[in-house]
Short mmCIF file of C-alpha atoms in Angstrom, two decimals:
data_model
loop_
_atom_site.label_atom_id
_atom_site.label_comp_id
_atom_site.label_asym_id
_atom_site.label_seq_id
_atom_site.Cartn_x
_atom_site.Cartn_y
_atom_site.Cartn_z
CA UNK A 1 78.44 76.90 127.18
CA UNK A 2 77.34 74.53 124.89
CA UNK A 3 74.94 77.02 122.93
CA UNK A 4 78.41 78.68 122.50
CA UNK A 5 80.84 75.00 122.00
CA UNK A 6 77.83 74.47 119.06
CA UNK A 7 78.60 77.70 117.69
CA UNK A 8 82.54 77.16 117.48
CA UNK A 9 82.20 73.79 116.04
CA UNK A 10 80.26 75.58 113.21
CA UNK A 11 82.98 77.77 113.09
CA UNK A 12 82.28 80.87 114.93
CA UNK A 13 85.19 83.12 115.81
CA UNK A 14 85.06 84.20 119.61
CA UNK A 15 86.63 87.71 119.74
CA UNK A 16 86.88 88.54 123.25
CA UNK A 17 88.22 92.34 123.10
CA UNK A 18 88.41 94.00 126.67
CA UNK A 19 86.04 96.80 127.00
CA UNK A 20 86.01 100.69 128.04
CA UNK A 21 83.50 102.49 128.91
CA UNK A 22 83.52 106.67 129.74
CA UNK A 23 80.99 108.45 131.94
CA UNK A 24 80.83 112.09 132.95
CA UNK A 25 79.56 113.33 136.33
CA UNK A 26 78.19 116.06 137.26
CA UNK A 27 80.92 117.76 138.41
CA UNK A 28 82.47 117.31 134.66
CA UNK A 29 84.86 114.38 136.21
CA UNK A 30 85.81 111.54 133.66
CA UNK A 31 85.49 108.37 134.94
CA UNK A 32 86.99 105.85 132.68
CA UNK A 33 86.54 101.77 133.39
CA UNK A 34 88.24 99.23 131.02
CA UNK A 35 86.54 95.43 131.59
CA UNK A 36 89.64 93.16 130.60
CA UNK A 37 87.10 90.45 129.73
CA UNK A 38 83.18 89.19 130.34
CA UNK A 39 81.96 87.75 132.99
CA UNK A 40 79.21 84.79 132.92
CA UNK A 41 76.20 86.72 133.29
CA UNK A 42 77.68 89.03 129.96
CA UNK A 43 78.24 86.06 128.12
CA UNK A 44 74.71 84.35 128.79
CA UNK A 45 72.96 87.47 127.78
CA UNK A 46 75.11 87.78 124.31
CA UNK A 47 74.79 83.74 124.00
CA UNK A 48 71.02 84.75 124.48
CA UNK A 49 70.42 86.44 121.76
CA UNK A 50 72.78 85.28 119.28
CA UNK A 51 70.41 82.28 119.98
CA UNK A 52 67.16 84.16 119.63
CA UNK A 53 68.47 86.07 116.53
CA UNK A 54 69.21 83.01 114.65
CA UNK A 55 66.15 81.46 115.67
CA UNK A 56 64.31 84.11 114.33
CA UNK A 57 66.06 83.72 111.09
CA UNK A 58 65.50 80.10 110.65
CA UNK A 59 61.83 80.51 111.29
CA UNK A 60 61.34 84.09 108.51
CA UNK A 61 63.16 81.81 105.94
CA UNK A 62 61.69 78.73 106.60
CA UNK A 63 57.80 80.34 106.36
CA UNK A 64 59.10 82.93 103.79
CA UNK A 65 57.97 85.88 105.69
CA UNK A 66 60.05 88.79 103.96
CA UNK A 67 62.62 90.10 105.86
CA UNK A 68 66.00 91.44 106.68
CA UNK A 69 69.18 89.54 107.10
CA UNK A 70 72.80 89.77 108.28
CA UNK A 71 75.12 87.67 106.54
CA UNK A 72 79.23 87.31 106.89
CA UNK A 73 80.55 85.23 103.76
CA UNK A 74 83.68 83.13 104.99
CA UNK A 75 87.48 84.52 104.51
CA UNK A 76 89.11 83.81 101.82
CA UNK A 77 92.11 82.95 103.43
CA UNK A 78 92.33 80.34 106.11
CA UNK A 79 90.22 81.13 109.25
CA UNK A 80 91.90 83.32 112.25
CA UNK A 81 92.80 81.47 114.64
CA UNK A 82 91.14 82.18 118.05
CA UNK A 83 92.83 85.96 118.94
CA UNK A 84 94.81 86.11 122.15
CA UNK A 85 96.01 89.75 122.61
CA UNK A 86 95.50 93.05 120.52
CA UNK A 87 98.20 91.78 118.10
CA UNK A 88 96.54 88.85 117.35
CA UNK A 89 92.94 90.14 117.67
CA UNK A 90 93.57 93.30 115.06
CA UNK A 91 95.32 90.30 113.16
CA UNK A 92 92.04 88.21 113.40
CA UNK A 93 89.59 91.35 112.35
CA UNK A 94 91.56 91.89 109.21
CA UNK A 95 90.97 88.42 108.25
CA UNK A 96 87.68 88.58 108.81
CA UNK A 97 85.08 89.99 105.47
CA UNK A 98 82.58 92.62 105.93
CA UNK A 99 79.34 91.46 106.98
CA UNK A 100 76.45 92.37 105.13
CA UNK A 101 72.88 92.85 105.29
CA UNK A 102 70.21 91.62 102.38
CA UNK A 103 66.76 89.88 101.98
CA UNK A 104 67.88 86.37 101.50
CA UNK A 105 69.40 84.43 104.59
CA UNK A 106 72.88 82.98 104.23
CA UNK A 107 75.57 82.28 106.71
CA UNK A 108 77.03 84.13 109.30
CA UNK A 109 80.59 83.23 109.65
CA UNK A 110 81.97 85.21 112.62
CA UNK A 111 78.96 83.91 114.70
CA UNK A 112 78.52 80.30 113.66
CA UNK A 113 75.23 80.22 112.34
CA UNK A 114 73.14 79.33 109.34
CA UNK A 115 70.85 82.35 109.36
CA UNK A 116 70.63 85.25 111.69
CA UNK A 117 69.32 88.82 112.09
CA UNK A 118 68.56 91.41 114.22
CA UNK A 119 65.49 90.91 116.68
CA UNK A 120 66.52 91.36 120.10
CA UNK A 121 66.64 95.26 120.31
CA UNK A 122 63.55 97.06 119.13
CA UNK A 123 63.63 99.42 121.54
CA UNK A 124 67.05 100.76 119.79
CA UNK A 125 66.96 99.46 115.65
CA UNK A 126 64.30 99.93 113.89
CA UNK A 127 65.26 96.58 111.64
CA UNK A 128 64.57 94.68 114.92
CA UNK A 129 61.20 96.47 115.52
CA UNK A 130 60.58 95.82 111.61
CA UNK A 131 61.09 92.22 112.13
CA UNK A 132 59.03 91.78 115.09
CA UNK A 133 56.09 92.88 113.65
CA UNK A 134 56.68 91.03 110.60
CA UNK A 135 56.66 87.97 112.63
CA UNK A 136 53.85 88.39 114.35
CA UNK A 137 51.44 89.71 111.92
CA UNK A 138 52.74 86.17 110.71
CA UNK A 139 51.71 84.32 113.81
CA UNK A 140 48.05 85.97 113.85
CA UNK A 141 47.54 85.15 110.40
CA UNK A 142 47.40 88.81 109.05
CA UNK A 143 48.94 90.87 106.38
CA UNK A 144 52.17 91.14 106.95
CA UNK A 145 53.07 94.88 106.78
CA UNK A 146 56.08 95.12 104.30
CA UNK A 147 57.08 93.34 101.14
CA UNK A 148 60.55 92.40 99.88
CA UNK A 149 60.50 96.17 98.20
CA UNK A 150 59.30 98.22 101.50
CA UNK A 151 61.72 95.83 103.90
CA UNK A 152 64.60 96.89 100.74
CA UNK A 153 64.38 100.66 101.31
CA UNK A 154 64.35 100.22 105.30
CA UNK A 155 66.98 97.98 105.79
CA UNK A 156 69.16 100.84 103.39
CA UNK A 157 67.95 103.79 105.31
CA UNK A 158 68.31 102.27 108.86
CA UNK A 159 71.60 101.22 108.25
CA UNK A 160 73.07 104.37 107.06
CA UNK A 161 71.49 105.87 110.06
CA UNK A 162 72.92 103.12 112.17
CA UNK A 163 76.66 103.65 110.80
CA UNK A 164 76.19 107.46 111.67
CA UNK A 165 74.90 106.49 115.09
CA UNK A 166 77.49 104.41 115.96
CA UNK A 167 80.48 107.19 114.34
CA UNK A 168 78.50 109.28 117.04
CA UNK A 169 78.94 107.13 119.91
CA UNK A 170 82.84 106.60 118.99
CA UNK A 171 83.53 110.07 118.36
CA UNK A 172 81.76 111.48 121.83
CA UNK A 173 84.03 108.32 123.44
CA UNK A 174 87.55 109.41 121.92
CA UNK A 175 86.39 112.92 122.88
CA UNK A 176 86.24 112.38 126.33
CA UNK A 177 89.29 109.81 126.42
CA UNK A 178 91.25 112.86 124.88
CA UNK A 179 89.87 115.06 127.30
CA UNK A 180 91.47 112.79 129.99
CA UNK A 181 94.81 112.44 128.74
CA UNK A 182 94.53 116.84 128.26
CA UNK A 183 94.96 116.52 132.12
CA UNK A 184 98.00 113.83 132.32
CA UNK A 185 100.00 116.13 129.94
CA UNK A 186 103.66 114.76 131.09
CA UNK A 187 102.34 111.58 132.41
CA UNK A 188 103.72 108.09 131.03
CA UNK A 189 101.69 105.39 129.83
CA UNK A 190 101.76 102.20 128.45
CA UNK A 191 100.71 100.79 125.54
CA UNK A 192 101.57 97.77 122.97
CA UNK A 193 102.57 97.70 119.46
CA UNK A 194 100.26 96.26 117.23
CA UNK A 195 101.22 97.05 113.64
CA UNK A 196 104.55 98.61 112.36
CA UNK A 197 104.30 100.87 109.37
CA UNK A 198 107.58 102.68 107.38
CA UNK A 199 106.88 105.81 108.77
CA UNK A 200 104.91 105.08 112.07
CA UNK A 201 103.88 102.48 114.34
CA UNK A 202 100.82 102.10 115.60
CA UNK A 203 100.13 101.29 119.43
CA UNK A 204 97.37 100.46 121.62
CA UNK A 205 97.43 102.28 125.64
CA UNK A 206 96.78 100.07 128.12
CA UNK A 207 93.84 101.55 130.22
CA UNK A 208 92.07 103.14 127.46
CA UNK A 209 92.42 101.18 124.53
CA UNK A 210 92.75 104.20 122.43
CA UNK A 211 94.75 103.38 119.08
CA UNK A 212 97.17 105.64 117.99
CA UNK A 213 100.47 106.45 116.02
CA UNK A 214 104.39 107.35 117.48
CA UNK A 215 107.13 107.74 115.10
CA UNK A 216 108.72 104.38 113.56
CA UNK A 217 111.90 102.95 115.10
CA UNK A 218 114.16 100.11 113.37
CA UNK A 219 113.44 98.16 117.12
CA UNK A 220 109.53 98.13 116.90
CA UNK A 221 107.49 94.90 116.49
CA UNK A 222 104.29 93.65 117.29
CA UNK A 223 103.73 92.77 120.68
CA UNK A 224 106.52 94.94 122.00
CA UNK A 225 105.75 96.85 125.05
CA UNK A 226 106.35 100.61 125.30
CA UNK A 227 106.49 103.33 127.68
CA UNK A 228 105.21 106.75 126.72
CA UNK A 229 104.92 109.84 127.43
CA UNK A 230 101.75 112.80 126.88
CA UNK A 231 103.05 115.40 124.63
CA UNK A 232 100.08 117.15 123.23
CA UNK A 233 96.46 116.63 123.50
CA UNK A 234 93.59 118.16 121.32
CA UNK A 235 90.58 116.71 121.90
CA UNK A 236 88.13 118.61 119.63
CA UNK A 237 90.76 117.68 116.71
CA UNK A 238 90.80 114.27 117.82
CA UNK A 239 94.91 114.32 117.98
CA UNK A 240 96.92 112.91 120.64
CA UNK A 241 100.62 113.00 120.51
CA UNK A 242 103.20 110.88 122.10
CA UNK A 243 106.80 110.45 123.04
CA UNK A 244 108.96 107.04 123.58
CA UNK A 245 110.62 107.02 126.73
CA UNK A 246 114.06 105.99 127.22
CA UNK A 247 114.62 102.81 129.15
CA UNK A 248 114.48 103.80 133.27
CA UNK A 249 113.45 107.75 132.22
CA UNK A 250 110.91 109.78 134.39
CA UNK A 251 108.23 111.57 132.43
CA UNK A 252 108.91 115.17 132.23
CA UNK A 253 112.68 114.54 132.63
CA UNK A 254 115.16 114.59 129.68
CA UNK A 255 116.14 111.32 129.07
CA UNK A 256 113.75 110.99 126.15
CA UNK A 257 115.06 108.45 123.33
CA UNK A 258 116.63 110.55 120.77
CA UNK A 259 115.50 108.48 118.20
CA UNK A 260 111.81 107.69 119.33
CA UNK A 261 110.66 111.30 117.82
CA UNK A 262 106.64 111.90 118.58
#
């Protein structure tokens, strides 16, 4: 707690997004778990090695032992305020600049900190495994084994691989939450409105998180809750289509909204 009160008075923004996680059996049964927040032992962990990564930081830039850094410059606007909800957390994302990665430290905005990079996970990034042997090549008084021009070309080739990793991990996820909802064809659900468009409104379901579009009504705004129904599902195109449900209507009945479209 107060590794994480020193971090907010720095600035840090705490986003605090429920979770959802998707596992396949055996059997080919979709078990799908949404964690609505973290618990302590989550949040030590994370506190852990926000700590650890900074830390590590500090100590490259202060002994000027080349290496690779994550940076987030501050918004330009005022800061977010802490998010409560998916309104106000897509809300607080948007405000929020791109973080970026480089050979000279700087500040991390989102997290609070002067300095940080990635350490904790060698097993997993390379750029952590990079940095740990930097460091202690360092500590035993040896060469360290890259330069400012070798630690360059890594940190661009394991992040590109890192951004197609991760549009791996989200794609295999929305398959199988797509694959779910194949079965419920019929079934309502319920999701909140985070962002109204001209032509569509985007919403956010409930148990899945899944973001998606339904067809723009003069009575949508953020925040509003909504009852929908499973149209269409095609999970290997990634679409998933939905209908507005009339006030007090069953799903598979008629007493659709007229207006709500799909």
């Amino acid at each position: 707690r107060r590794l994480q009160e020193r971090r907010v008075e720095a600035g840090a923004i705490l986003l605090r997004a429920p979770e959802v996680s998707v596992r396949v059996d055996s059997s080919g049964a979709i078990r799908i778990k949404r964690t609505s927040e973290r618990g302590p032992s989550r949040e030590l962990v994370a506190e852990m090695m926000i700590q650890v990564n900074a830390l590590c930081a500090g100590f490259c830039a202060t002994n000027g032992i080349p290496a690779v850094y994550r940076r987030q410059p501050p918004p330009e606007t005022a800061p977010p305020e802490v998010p409560d909800g998916p309104v106000a957390m897509r809300a607080a994302r948007r405000g929020l600049r791109r973080g970026e990665i480089g050979l000279e430290p700087d500040v991390h905005y989102a997290l609070g900190v002067p300095a940080y990079m990635q350490v904790t996970s060698p097993l997993r990034r390379f750029q952590d495994l990079t940095a740990i042997r930097q460091v202690k090549a360092w500590l035993a008084g040896e060469p360290l084994p890259g330069d400012a021009e070798a630690l360059g070309r890594i940190a661009a080739t394991t992040e590109a691989v890192e951004r197609a990793a991760r549009q791996a991990e989200s794609s295999a996820t929305s398959y199988w939450i797509l694959r779910h909802y194949a079965g419920r064809l019929g079934d309502a659900v319920e999701a909140v409105v985070i962002h109204v468009e001209p032509r569509k409104t985007i919403v956010e379901i409930d148990e899945t998180l899944t973001v998606t579009s339904i067809a723009a009504r003069p009575d949508h705004a953020p925040g509003q809750r909504l009852r929908l129904e499973v149209v269409d599902v095609r999970p290997r195109l990634g679409s998933l289509r939905l209908r507005q449900m009339a006030a007090g209507a069953s799903p598979g009945s008629d007493a659709r909204d007229p207006a709500a479209g799909s």
